[in-house]
mmCIF file of C-alpha atoms and ligand atoms in Angstrom:
data_model
loop_
_atom_site.group_PDB
_atom_site.id
_atom_site.type_symbol
_atom_site.label_atom_id
_atom_site.label_comp_id
_atom_site.label_asym_id
_atom_site.label_seq_id
_atom_site.Cartn_x
_atom_site.Cartn_y
_atom_site.Cartn_z
ATOM 1 C CA MET A 1 -77.078 9.319 -24.916
ATOM 2 C CA ARG A 2 -80.179 8.427 -23.559
ATOM 3 C CA LEU A 3 -82.399 5.119 -23.067
ATOM 4 C CA ASN A 4 -85.505 5.209 -24.479
ATOM 5 C CA GLU A 5 -87.131 2.269 -23.488
ATOM 6 C CA ILE A 6 -86.525 -0.952 -21.758
ATOM 7 C CA GLU A 7 -88.222 -4.177 -21.818
ATOM 8 C CA VAL A 8 -87.575 -7.196 -19.399
ATOM 9 C CA GLN A 9 -88.605 -10.283 -19.207
ATOM 10 C CA HIS A 10 -88.003 -13.379 -16.535
ATOM 11 C CA TYR A 11 -85.546 -10.957 -15.229
ATOM 12 C CA ARG A 12 -84.770 -11.141 -11.229
ATOM 13 C CA ASN A 13 -88.499 -10.778 -9.390
ATOM 14 C CA TYR A 14 -90.144 -9.724 -12.888
ATOM 15 C CA ASP A 15 -92.653 -11.439 -15.535
ATOM 16 C CA GLY A 16 -92.458 -8.697 -17.366
ATOM 17 C CA LEU A 17 -91.898 -4.913 -18.159
ATOM 18 C CA THR A 18 -92.240 -2.277 -20.418
ATOM 19 C CA LEU A 19 -90.853 1.164 -19.542
ATOM 20 C CA ASP A 20 -90.344 4.078 -21.696
ATOM 21 C CA PHE A 21 -88.228 7.249 -20.005
ATOM 22 C CA PRO A 22 -89.272 10.851 -21.677
ATOM 23 C CA LYS A 23 -87.469 12.516 -19.130
ATOM 24 C CA THR A 24 -84.239 12.981 -17.823
ATOM 25 C CA LEU A 25 -84.702 11.890 -14.312
ATOM 26 C CA ASN A 26 -86.330 9.043 -13.548
ATOM 27 C CA ILE A 27 -86.915 8.262 -9.598
ATOM 28 C CA PHE A 28 -87.647 4.749 -8.724
ATOM 29 C CA LEU A 29 -89.427 4.766 -5.143
ATOM 30 C CA GLY A 30 -90.243 1.414 -2.887
ATOM 31 C CA GLU A 31 -89.832 -0.130 0.185
ATOM 32 C CA ASN A 32 -86.812 -2.392 0.849
ATOM 33 C CA ALA A 33 -86.761 -5.697 -1.364
ATOM 34 C CA GLN A 34 -89.402 -4.361 -3.954
ATOM 35 C CA GLY A 35 -87.359 -4.553 -7.283
ATOM 36 C CA LYS A 36 -85.463 -1.336 -7.531
ATOM 37 C CA THR A 37 -81.516 -2.518 -7.515
ATOM 38 C CA ASN A 38 -83.358 -5.733 -10.002
ATOM 39 C CA LEU A 39 -84.366 -2.921 -12.115
ATOM 40 C CA LEU A 40 -81.125 -1.238 -12.032
ATOM 41 C CA GLU A 41 -78.862 -4.148 -12.775
ATOM 42 C CA SER A 42 -81.250 -5.097 -15.592
ATOM 43 C CA ILE A 43 -79.849 -1.408 -16.999
ATOM 44 C CA TYR A 44 -76.390 -2.744 -16.411
ATOM 45 C CA VAL A 45 -76.700 -5.645 -17.818
ATOM 46 C CA LEU A 46 -78.128 -4.107 -21.194
ATOM 47 C CA ALA A 47 -74.844 -2.111 -20.933
ATOM 48 C CA MET A 48 -72.521 -4.482 -19.508
ATOM 49 C CA THR A 49 -73.628 -8.129 -20.006
ATOM 50 C CA ARG A 50 -72.447 -8.647 -16.655
ATOM 51 C CA SER A 51 -73.956 -8.218 -13.385
ATOM 52 C CA HIS A 52 -72.791 -5.313 -11.040
ATOM 53 C CA ARG A 53 -73.211 -7.722 -7.902
ATOM 54 C CA THR A 54 -72.636 -11.389 -9.542
ATOM 55 C CA SER A 55 -70.897 -13.412 -11.541
ATOM 56 C CA ASN A 56 -73.358 -16.350 -10.946
ATOM 57 C CA GLU A 57 -75.654 -15.687 -14.365
ATOM 58 C CA LYS A 58 -78.480 -18.187 -12.989
ATOM 59 C CA GLU A 59 -79.656 -15.624 -10.455
ATOM 60 C CA LEU A 60 -80.374 -13.148 -12.620
ATOM 61 C CA VAL A 61 -83.041 -15.316 -14.261
ATOM 62 C CA HIS A 62 -86.770 -15.847 -12.267
ATOM 63 C CA TRP A 63 -86.672 -18.912 -10.225
ATOM 64 C CA ASP A 64 -89.570 -19.887 -12.621
ATOM 65 C CA SER A 65 -88.160 -19.861 -15.642
ATOM 66 C CA ASP A 66 -84.956 -20.692 -17.977
ATOM 67 C CA SER A 67 -84.071 -17.600 -19.861
ATOM 68 C CA ALA A 68 -84.378 -14.107 -19.162
ATOM 69 C CA ARG A 69 -84.401 -11.293 -21.577
ATOM 70 C CA ILE A 70 -83.243 -7.005 -21.292
ATOM 71 C CA SER A 71 -83.813 -5.488 -24.569
ATOM 72 C CA GLY A 72 -84.046 -1.599 -24.797
ATOM 73 C CA VAL A 73 -83.770 1.492 -27.519
ATOM 74 C CA ILE A 74 -80.572 3.516 -26.863
ATOM 75 C CA GLU A 75 -80.791 7.318 -28.965
ATOM 76 C CA LYS A 76 -77.415 8.595 -29.441
ATOM 77 C CA LYS A 77 -76.566 11.465 -31.914
ATOM 78 C CA THR A 78 -75.513 8.636 -34.280
ATOM 79 C CA GLY A 79 -79.595 7.832 -33.942
ATOM 80 C CA THR A 80 -81.484 4.963 -32.300
ATOM 81 C CA VAL A 81 -80.034 1.470 -31.784
ATOM 82 C CA PRO A 82 -81.879 -1.712 -30.720
ATOM 83 C CA LEU A 83 -79.734 -3.762 -28.090
ATOM 84 C CA GLU A 84 -80.891 -7.039 -27.028
ATOM 85 C CA ILE A 85 -79.437 -9.395 -24.157
ATOM 86 C CA ILE A 86 -80.841 -12.990 -23.404
ATOM 87 C CA ILE A 87 -79.202 -14.998 -20.991
ATOM 88 C CA SER A 88 -80.122 -18.931 -20.030
ATOM 89 C CA ASN A 89 -78.275 -21.618 -18.926
ATOM 90 C CA LYS A 90 -76.360 -21.948 -22.362
ATOM 91 C CA GLY A 91 -74.965 -18.691 -21.568
ATOM 92 C CA ARG A 92 -75.788 -14.719 -22.832
ATOM 93 C CA LYS A 93 -76.538 -14.225 -26.754
ATOM 94 C CA THR A 94 -75.881 -10.352 -27.370
ATOM 95 C CA LYS A 95 -77.699 -8.237 -30.459
ATOM 96 C CA VAL A 96 -77.088 -5.220 -31.995
ATOM 97 C CA ASN A 97 -79.343 -4.135 -34.341
ATOM 98 C CA HIS A 98 -81.474 -7.623 -33.956
ATOM 99 C CA ILE A 99 -77.629 -8.840 -35.077
ATOM 100 C CA GLU A 100 -76.110 -11.516 -33.314
ATOM 101 C CA GLN A 101 -72.671 -10.215 -31.777
ATOM 102 C CA LYS A 102 -69.740 -13.164 -31.229
ATOM 103 C CA ARG A 103 -67.499 -10.455 -29.450
ATOM 104 C CA LEU A 104 -68.356 -8.603 -26.374
ATOM 105 C CA SER A 105 -65.397 -6.242 -27.840
ATOM 106 C CA SER A 106 -68.162 -4.967 -30.992
ATOM 107 C CA TYR A 107 -71.103 -5.359 -27.925
ATOM 108 C CA ILE A 108 -70.240 -3.176 -25.118
ATOM 109 C CA GLY A 109 -69.412 0.589 -25.476
ATOM 110 C CA GLN A 110 -72.618 0.484 -27.114
ATOM 111 C CA LEU A 111 -74.732 1.706 -24.170
ATOM 112 C CA ASN A 112 -72.290 3.344 -22.131
ATOM 113 C CA VAL A 113 -73.275 3.304 -18.279
ATOM 114 C CA ILE A 114 -72.261 4.650 -14.710
ATOM 115 C CA LEU A 115 -73.609 2.556 -11.418
ATOM 116 C CA PHE A 116 -73.329 4.485 -8.387
ATOM 117 C CA ALA A 117 -74.267 2.296 -4.985
ATOM 118 C CA PRO A 118 -73.198 2.892 -1.142
ATOM 119 C CA GLU A 119 -70.291 0.498 -1.513
ATOM 120 C CA ASP A 120 -68.480 2.679 -4.346
ATOM 121 C CA LEU A 121 -68.081 5.119 -1.488
ATOM 122 C CA SER A 122 -65.527 2.373 -0.082
ATOM 123 C CA LEU A 123 -63.289 3.019 -3.476
ATOM 124 C CA VAL A 124 -60.945 4.309 -1.733
ATOM 125 C CA LYS A 125 -61.115 2.242 1.439
ATOM 126 C CA GLY A 126 -61.606 -1.077 0.114
ATOM 127 C CA SER A 127 -59.618 -3.773 -1.248
ATOM 128 C CA PRO A 128 -57.200 -3.289 -4.021
ATOM 129 C CA GLN A 129 -59.305 -5.796 -6.371
ATOM 130 C CA LEU A 130 -62.152 -3.383 -5.969
ATOM 131 C CA ARG A 131 -59.721 -0.203 -7.538
ATOM 132 C CA ARG A 132 -58.821 -2.665 -10.081
ATOM 133 C CA LYS A 133 -62.707 -3.737 -11.307
ATOM 134 C CA PHE A 134 -63.534 -0.161 -11.472
ATOM 135 C CA ILE A 135 -60.720 0.603 -14.000
ATOM 136 C CA ASP A 136 -61.158 -2.387 -15.934
ATOM 137 C CA MET A 137 -64.968 -1.620 -15.920
ATOM 138 C CA GLU A 138 -65.440 1.677 -16.536
ATOM 139 C CA LEU A 139 -62.442 1.877 -18.941
ATOM 140 C CA GLY A 140 -63.779 -1.245 -20.746
ATOM 141 C CA GLN A 141 -66.979 1.093 -21.938
ATOM 142 C CA VAL A 142 -64.838 4.101 -23.466
ATOM 143 C CA ASN A 143 -62.055 1.497 -25.308
ATOM 144 C CA PRO A 144 -63.265 -2.095 -25.916
ATOM 145 C CA ILE A 145 -59.808 -2.537 -27.061
ATOM 146 C CA TYR A 146 -58.906 -2.659 -23.834
ATOM 147 C CA LEU A 147 -61.627 -5.576 -22.956
ATOM 148 C CA TYR A 148 -59.680 -7.780 -25.397
ATOM 149 C CA ASP A 149 -56.412 -7.205 -24.177
ATOM 150 C CA LEU A 150 -57.673 -7.637 -20.727
ATOM 151 C CA VAL A 151 -59.673 -11.088 -21.645
ATOM 152 C CA GLN A 152 -56.086 -12.282 -23.977
ATOM 153 C CA TYR A 153 -53.967 -11.056 -20.659
ATOM 154 C CA GLN A 154 -56.018 -13.336 -17.829
ATOM 155 C CA SER A 155 -56.506 -15.935 -19.898
ATOM 156 C CA VAL A 156 -52.275 -15.940 -20.440
ATOM 157 C CA LEU A 157 -51.731 -15.503 -17.096
ATOM 158 C CA LYS A 158 -54.372 -18.635 -16.220
ATOM 159 C CA GLN A 159 -52.077 -20.773 -18.458
ATOM 160 C CA ARG A 160 -48.944 -19.466 -17.065
ATOM 161 C CA ASN A 161 -50.278 -19.981 -13.502
ATOM 162 C CA GLN A 162 -50.964 -23.610 -14.615
ATOM 163 C CA TYR A 163 -47.561 -24.577 -16.070
ATOM 164 C CA LEU A 164 -45.767 -22.651 -13.415
ATOM 165 C CA LYS A 165 -47.561 -25.148 -10.790
ATOM 166 C CA GLN A 166 -46.071 -28.122 -12.904
ATOM 167 C CA LEU A 167 -43.113 -27.107 -13.703
ATOM 168 C CA ALA A 168 -42.780 -27.087 -10.163
ATOM 169 C CA GLU A 169 -44.178 -30.111 -9.687
ATOM 170 C CA LYS A 170 -42.180 -31.813 -11.898
ATOM 171 C CA LYS A 171 -44.382 -32.620 -14.264
ATOM 172 C CA GLN A 172 -42.843 -30.492 -16.840
ATOM 173 C CA SER A 173 -39.106 -29.459 -17.127
ATOM 174 C CA ASP A 174 -39.663 -27.581 -21.268
ATOM 175 C CA LEU A 175 -38.699 -23.471 -20.008
ATOM 176 C CA VAL A 176 -38.694 -22.569 -23.498
ATOM 177 C CA TYR A 177 -42.698 -22.918 -23.120
ATOM 178 C CA LEU A 178 -42.625 -21.038 -20.303
ATOM 179 C CA ASP A 179 -40.199 -17.880 -22.342
ATOM 180 C CA ILE A 180 -43.213 -17.954 -24.536
ATOM 181 C CA LEU A 181 -46.129 -17.786 -21.847
ATOM 182 C CA THR A 182 -43.626 -14.847 -20.284
ATOM 183 C CA GLU A 183 -43.552 -13.110 -24.147
ATOM 184 C CA GLN A 184 -47.241 -13.053 -24.678
ATOM 185 C CA LEU A 185 -47.751 -12.358 -20.914
ATOM 186 C CA ALA A 186 -45.994 -9.034 -21.973
ATOM 187 C CA GLU A 187 -47.023 -8.311 -24.794
ATOM 188 C CA PHE A 188 -50.869 -8.179 -23.906
ATOM 189 C CA GLY A 189 -49.761 -6.968 -20.023
ATOM 190 C CA GLY A 190 -48.192 -4.184 -21.306
ATOM 191 C CA LYS A 191 -51.657 -3.404 -23.477
ATOM 192 C CA VAL A 192 -53.223 -3.070 -20.662
ATOM 193 C CA LEU A 193 -50.901 -1.315 -18.605
ATOM 194 C CA PHE A 194 -50.174 1.412 -21.346
ATOM 195 C CA ALA A 195 -54.333 2.246 -21.768
ATOM 196 C CA ARG A 196 -54.238 2.163 -17.719
ATOM 197 C CA LEU A 197 -51.828 4.642 -17.559
ATOM 198 C CA GLU A 198 -53.582 7.224 -19.912
ATOM 199 C CA PHE A 199 -56.683 6.739 -18.839
ATOM 200 C CA ILE A 200 -55.389 7.203 -14.779
ATOM 201 C CA LYS A 201 -54.036 10.567 -16.458
ATOM 202 C CA LYS A 202 -57.574 11.489 -17.879
ATOM 203 C CA LEU A 203 -59.479 10.649 -14.896
ATOM 204 C CA GLU A 204 -57.614 12.804 -12.472
ATOM 205 C CA HIS A 205 -57.453 15.800 -14.887
ATOM 206 C CA TRP A 206 -61.969 15.314 -14.579
ATOM 207 C CA ALA A 207 -61.803 14.010 -10.436
ATOM 208 C CA ASN A 208 -59.230 17.208 -9.705
ATOM 209 C CA LEU A 209 -61.926 19.772 -10.967
ATOM 210 C CA LEU A 210 -64.582 18.034 -8.813
ATOM 211 C CA HIS A 211 -63.044 17.136 -5.822
ATOM 212 C CA LYS A 212 -61.441 21.070 -6.116
ATOM 213 C CA LYS A 213 -64.998 22.005 -6.520
ATOM 214 C CA ILE A 214 -66.608 20.114 -3.483
ATOM 215 C CA SER A 215 -64.351 20.910 -0.988
ATOM 216 C CA HIS A 216 -64.585 24.426 -1.747
ATOM 217 C CA GLU A 217 -60.802 24.597 -3.372
ATOM 218 C CA LYS A 218 -59.133 23.355 -0.597
ATOM 219 C CA GLU A 219 -57.876 20.176 -1.934
ATOM 220 C CA GLU A 220 -56.486 19.038 -4.730
ATOM 221 C CA LEU A 221 -56.862 15.548 -5.692
ATOM 222 C CA ALA A 222 -54.003 13.156 -7.564
ATOM 223 C CA ILE A 223 -54.163 10.016 -8.580
ATOM 224 C CA ASP A 224 -51.534 7.530 -8.647
ATOM 225 C CA TYR A 225 -51.244 4.355 -10.561
ATOM 226 C CA PHE A 226 -49.292 2.125 -8.590
ATOM 227 C CA SER A 227 -47.246 -0.516 -10.695
ATOM 228 C CA SER A 228 -46.416 -3.562 -9.725
ATOM 229 C CA ILE A 229 -42.918 -3.165 -11.972
ATOM 230 C CA PRO A 230 -40.925 0.139 -12.316
ATOM 231 C CA LEU A 231 -42.644 2.457 -15.032
ATOM 232 C CA ASP A 232 -41.757 5.981 -16.136
ATOM 233 C CA LYS A 233 -45.633 7.536 -15.784
ATOM 234 C CA GLU A 234 -44.620 10.497 -17.390
ATOM 235 C CA ASN A 235 -43.054 9.057 -20.349
ATOM 236 C CA PHE A 236 -44.193 6.187 -21.745
ATOM 237 C CA SER A 237 -44.594 4.006 -24.764
ATOM 238 C CA LEU A 238 -46.348 1.204 -25.479
ATOM 239 C CA GLU A 239 -42.895 -0.900 -26.205
ATOM 240 C CA GLU A 240 -41.054 0.487 -23.655
ATOM 241 C CA ILE A 241 -44.001 -0.662 -21.283
ATOM 242 C CA GLN A 242 -43.712 -3.981 -22.595
ATOM 243 C CA LYS A 243 -40.129 -4.476 -22.664
ATOM 244 C CA GLN A 244 -39.770 -3.664 -19.152
ATOM 245 C CA LEU A 245 -42.950 -6.313 -17.794
ATOM 246 C CA LEU A 246 -40.696 -8.744 -19.745
ATOM 247 C CA GLN A 247 -37.562 -7.985 -17.974
ATOM 248 C CA SER A 248 -39.398 -7.917 -15.030
ATOM 249 C CA LEU A 249 -40.758 -11.076 -15.355
ATOM 250 C CA LEU A 250 -37.619 -12.537 -16.513
ATOM 251 C CA ASP A 251 -35.472 -10.820 -13.481
ATOM 252 C CA SER A 252 -38.354 -12.280 -11.157
ATOM 253 C CA ARG A 253 -38.440 -15.945 -12.621
ATOM 254 C CA LYS A 254 -36.545 -17.485 -9.401
ATOM 255 C CA ARG A 255 -38.974 -16.678 -7.432
ATOM 256 C CA GLU A 256 -42.051 -17.303 -9.689
ATOM 257 C CA LEU A 257 -40.394 -20.938 -10.533
ATOM 258 C CA PHE A 258 -40.137 -21.711 -6.501
ATOM 259 C CA LYS A 259 -43.829 -19.872 -5.390
ATOM 260 C CA ALA A 260 -45.442 -21.029 -8.856
ATOM 261 C CA ASN A 261 -47.198 -17.880 -9.598
ATOM 262 C CA THR A 262 -46.887 -14.509 -11.420
ATOM 263 C CA PHE A 263 -47.029 -12.016 -8.855
ATOM 264 C CA LEU A 264 -45.669 -9.043 -11.153
ATOM 265 C CA GLY A 265 -48.064 -7.592 -13.767
ATOM 266 C CA PRO A 266 -51.611 -5.491 -13.646
ATOM 267 C CA HIS A 267 -52.911 -8.459 -12.377
ATOM 268 C CA ARG A 268 -51.497 -7.377 -9.236
ATOM 269 C CA ASP A 269 -51.810 -3.551 -9.135
ATOM 270 C CA ASP A 270 -53.444 -0.410 -7.805
ATOM 271 C CA LEU A 271 -54.565 3.311 -7.100
ATOM 272 C CA ILE A 272 -53.485 5.516 -4.561
ATOM 273 C CA PHE A 273 -55.318 8.226 -3.891
ATOM 274 C CA ASN A 274 -53.987 11.430 -2.976
ATOM 275 C CA VAL A 275 -55.303 15.035 -1.394
ATOM 276 C CA ASN A 276 -53.081 17.552 -1.086
ATOM 277 C CA GLY A 277 -50.409 14.992 -1.245
ATOM 278 C CA GLN A 278 -51.028 12.819 2.038
ATOM 279 C CA ASN A 279 -52.898 9.270 1.300
ATOM 280 C CA VAL A 280 -56.529 9.659 1.748
ATOM 281 C CA GLN A 281 -56.936 6.223 1.886
ATOM 282 C CA THR A 282 -54.241 5.823 5.148
ATOM 283 C CA TYR A 283 -54.451 9.750 6.361
ATOM 284 C CA GLY A 284 -57.844 10.750 5.193
ATOM 285 C CA SER A 285 -61.135 11.636 7.428
ATOM 286 C CA GLN A 286 -63.923 9.581 6.122
ATOM 287 C CA GLY A 287 -65.301 12.616 4.894
ATOM 288 C CA GLN A 288 -61.949 13.256 2.208
ATOM 289 C CA GLN A 289 -62.484 9.665 1.562
ATOM 290 C CA ARG A 290 -66.326 10.022 0.742
ATOM 291 C CA THR A 291 -65.430 13.580 -1.524
ATOM 292 C CA THR A 292 -62.915 11.653 -3.037
ATOM 293 C CA ALA A 293 -64.593 8.349 -4.003
ATOM 294 C CA LEU A 294 -67.593 10.802 -5.254
ATOM 295 C CA SER A 295 -65.564 13.049 -7.204
ATOM 296 C CA VAL A 296 -63.811 10.393 -9.207
ATOM 297 C CA LYS A 297 -67.134 8.291 -10.069
ATOM 298 C CA LEU A 298 -68.592 11.996 -10.955
ATOM 299 C CA ALA A 299 -65.172 12.573 -12.956
ATOM 300 C CA GLU A 300 -66.364 9.388 -15.479
ATOM 301 C CA ILE A 301 -69.406 10.945 -16.696
ATOM 302 C CA ASP A 302 -66.939 14.195 -17.829
ATOM 303 C CA LEU A 303 -64.419 11.794 -19.625
ATOM 304 C CA MET A 304 -66.359 8.995 -21.380
ATOM 305 C CA TYR A 305 -67.892 12.305 -22.723
ATOM 306 C CA SER A 306 -64.967 13.900 -24.032
ATOM 307 C CA GLU A 307 -63.417 10.481 -24.917
ATOM 308 C CA THR A 308 -66.735 9.455 -26.487
ATOM 309 C CA GLY A 309 -68.686 12.830 -27.467
ATOM 310 C CA GLU A 310 -72.219 11.380 -25.549
ATOM 311 C CA TYR A 311 -73.233 11.775 -21.893
ATOM 312 C CA PRO A 312 -73.127 8.096 -20.692
ATOM 313 C CA VAL A 313 -76.519 6.947 -18.632
ATOM 314 C CA LEU A 314 -76.224 7.242 -14.790
ATOM 315 C CA LEU A 315 -77.734 4.317 -12.420
ATOM 316 C CA LEU A 316 -77.506 6.031 -8.683
ATOM 317 C CA ASP A 317 -78.736 3.225 -6.620
ATOM 318 C CA ASP A 318 -79.771 4.332 -2.947
ATOM 319 C CA VAL A 319 -76.866 6.604 -3.149
ATOM 320 C CA MET A 320 -78.522 10.003 -1.901
ATOM 321 C CA SER A 321 -78.968 8.483 2.181
ATOM 322 C CA GLU A 322 -75.257 8.140 2.127
ATOM 323 C CA LEU A 323 -74.890 11.412 1.387
ATOM 324 C CA ASP A 324 -74.461 14.565 3.565
ATOM 325 C CA ASN A 325 -76.889 17.720 2.448
ATOM 326 C CA GLU A 326 -73.770 19.597 0.618
ATOM 327 C CA ARG A 327 -72.739 16.291 -1.490
ATOM 328 C CA GLN A 328 -76.148 15.732 -2.452
ATOM 329 C CA LEU A 329 -76.632 18.665 -3.955
ATOM 330 C CA HIS A 330 -73.005 18.447 -5.867
ATOM 331 C CA LEU A 331 -74.377 15.439 -7.301
ATOM 332 C CA LEU A 332 -77.478 16.597 -8.230
ATOM 333 C CA GLU A 333 -75.855 19.817 -9.479
ATOM 334 C CA THR A 334 -73.603 17.405 -12.193
ATOM 335 C CA ILE A 335 -76.188 15.433 -13.583
ATOM 336 C CA GLU A 336 -79.690 17.780 -13.805
ATOM 337 C CA GLY A 337 -80.233 18.591 -16.967
ATOM 338 C CA LYS A 338 -77.346 16.698 -18.753
ATOM 339 C CA VAL A 339 -77.501 13.751 -17.857
ATOM 340 C CA GLN A 340 -80.392 10.930 -18.166
ATOM 341 C CA THR A 341 -80.140 9.407 -14.722
ATOM 342 C CA PHE A 342 -82.487 6.537 -12.943
ATOM 343 C CA LEU A 343 -82.112 7.029 -9.349
ATOM 344 C CA THR A 344 -83.804 4.652 -6.760
ATOM 345 C CA THR A 345 -84.489 5.431 -3.472
ATOM 346 C CA THR A 346 -87.252 4.548 -0.545
ATOM 347 C CA SER A 347 -87.968 7.715 0.098
ATOM 348 C CA LEU A 348 -88.747 11.280 -1.812
ATOM 349 C CA ASP A 349 -87.095 12.923 1.560
ATOM 350 C CA HIS A 350 -83.390 13.789 0.673
ATOM 351 C CA LEU A 351 -84.666 15.075 -2.439
ATOM 352 C CA ASN A 352 -87.457 17.677 -1.456
ATOM 353 C CA ASN A 353 -86.624 21.245 -2.652
ATOM 354 C CA LYS A 354 -83.541 20.121 -4.460
ATOM 355 C CA LEU A 355 -84.108 19.348 -7.790
ATOM 356 C CA THR A 356 -84.437 21.426 -10.361
ATOM 357 C CA VAL A 357 -86.001 19.310 -13.035
ATOM 358 C CA GLU A 358 -89.338 17.645 -13.396
ATOM 359 C CA PRO A 359 -88.834 13.913 -12.938
ATOM 360 C CA ASP A 360 -90.598 11.006 -13.593
ATOM 361 C CA ILE A 361 -91.850 8.462 -10.505
ATOM 362 C CA PHE A 362 -92.262 5.004 -10.422
ATOM 363 C CA TYR A 363 -93.741 3.405 -7.558
ATOM 364 C CA VAL A 364 -91.726 -0.573 -7.514
ATOM 365 C CA HIS A 365 -94.064 -2.827 -5.720
ATOM 366 C CA GLN A 366 -93.326 -6.474 -6.009
ATOM 367 C CA GLY A 367 -91.509 -6.592 -8.771
ATOM 368 C CA GLU A 368 -94.468 -4.614 -10.800
ATOM 369 C CA ILE A 369 -93.611 -0.770 -11.331
ATOM 370 C CA GLU A 370 -96.485 1.787 -11.873
ATOM 371 C CA ARG A 371 -95.967 5.646 -13.180
ATOM 372 C CA GLU A 372 -96.897 8.324 -11.103
ATOM 373 C CA ALA A 373 -99.967 9.706 -13.255
HETATM 374 P P1 LIG K 401 -83.854 -2.166 -1.340
HETATM 375 O O1 LIG K 401 -84.084 -1.148 -1.105
HETATM 376 O O2 LIG K 401 -83.269 -3.022 0.051
HETATM 377 O O3 LIG K 401 -82.356 -2.563 -1.372
HETATM 378 P P2 LIG K 401 -84.589 -3.242 -3.609
HETATM 379 O O4 LIG K 401 -85.793 -2.596 -4.041
HETATM 380 O O5 LIG K 401 -83.585 -2.617 -4.035
HETATM 381 O O6 LIG K 401 -84.977 -3.359 -2.265
HETATM 382 P P3 LIG K 401 -84.067 -5.541 -4.644
HETATM 383 O O7 LIG K 401 -82.401 -6.581 -4.690
HETATM 384 O O8 LIG K 401 -84.407 -4.932 -6.517
HETATM 385 O O9 LIG K 401 -84.284 -4.766 -3.872
HETATM 386 O O10 LIG K 401 -85.051 -7.346 -5.284
HETATM 387 C C1 LIG K 401 -85.024 -8.210 -4.362
HETATM 388 C C2 LIG K 401 -86.072 -8.997 -3.543
HETATM 389 O O11 LIG K 401 -85.941 -9.644 -5.659
HETATM 390 C C3 LIG K 401 -85.542 -10.318 -3.079
HETATM 391 O O12 LIG K 401 -86.730 -10.136 -2.350
HETATM 392 C C4 LIG K 401 -85.205 -11.416 -3.634
HETATM 393 O O13 LIG K 401 -86.193 -11.920 -3.766
HETATM 394 C C5 LIG K 401 -86.223 -11.086 -5.466
HETATM 395 N N1 LIG K 401 -85.073 -11.953 -6.269
HETATM 396 C C6 LIG K 401 -83.695 -11.618 -6.390
HETATM 397 N N2 LIG K 401 -83.465 -12.229 -7.629
HETATM 398 C C7 LIG K 401 -84.664 -13.058 -7.699
HETATM 399 C C8 LIG K 401 -84.848 -14.110 -8.778
HETATM 400 N N3 LIG K 401 -83.665 -14.668 -9.603
HETATM 401 N N4 LIG K 401 -86.106 -14.516 -9.354
HETATM 402 C C9 LIG K 401 -86.973 -14.417 -8.344
HETATM 403 N N5 LIG K 401 -87.103 -13.175 -7.804
HETATM 404 C C10 LIG K 401 -85.556 -12.607 -7.244
HETATM 405 MG MG1 LIG K 402 -81.831 -2.004 -3.906
#
């Protein structure tokens, strides 16, 4: 898929902007603090309705304005689709084909994006929360029902934790209501777990192929889903997972009541990356950790293609300067020609002599963008 054009109004430091993208590779060149990341962020928001940098929507709207608007035209095998999102203090309004969408899951997935920023290189080393967010974002794009189940899960989890607190404070004593919430939690949590296990299996397949290539066939990458409940990760069905989650929650009831918290379930899980059988987070060199992060990120391109029949749009924010020469070449080789890419950089030095396709170069300066003639 491609993003053919974008229009941005009152977004961050952009007053108004219209750009079209006939080329596959689009390079945004500019000094620091000019608006390069803001532009990539606007494409990300058009796809995901949320920013990757902040959960405070107010930040996205230009300081002198009350609302921001981003619209774009997506080209897919099935035709072109206009998308639009308006962000204001009243919330977000999304439109597909000029028709307002009430459900997040009917909007997300129209435009698939993969964003790669320097902080993604810490996917391996960073906190478990970072890896859970990674799964949720990527899986949510290829499987909108996952997003729906996740939102339900989080909402029941919140209610249940509140109720556990009320029980601990003796403001409530009805354990039947806790049973109802526990069953609901196991129902949605099981769905979330099931989708994640399937996703990780596929991700592992594609990531390992890339990792082997980057490491010159010296290293194998395995990804393990670390679950807070016992699971058979080879043979699993949705019903079995839901049953297991329910049982684990019931088994830990005493501790839950004592701690007034739910400490089992997908909100506590993690990913483990193993290179040649060793945990790369603990034992890997910095280079191995970077190769792993790069392989996992790039694997999503192939995974999305195999799931949806379309390549996603790739957003590369300042990552070239963070990679060594060989990894830069691998990155460019993976994308060139087939994946529409938006790349930001402060200098073309890292790209010289490495590109095999002719890019469009855009100069970014104080919230204005000009295409190189
Ligand atoms: P770097 O190379 O350092 O990453 P960049 O070009 O990616 O720089 P951006 O993060 O895109 O920079 O833009 C940062 C600028 O945008 C900041 O200097 C800030 O003043 C401005 N900015 C951020 N949010 C808003 C907003 N809501 N309204 C107006 N300007 C904003
Ligand atoms: Mg930036």
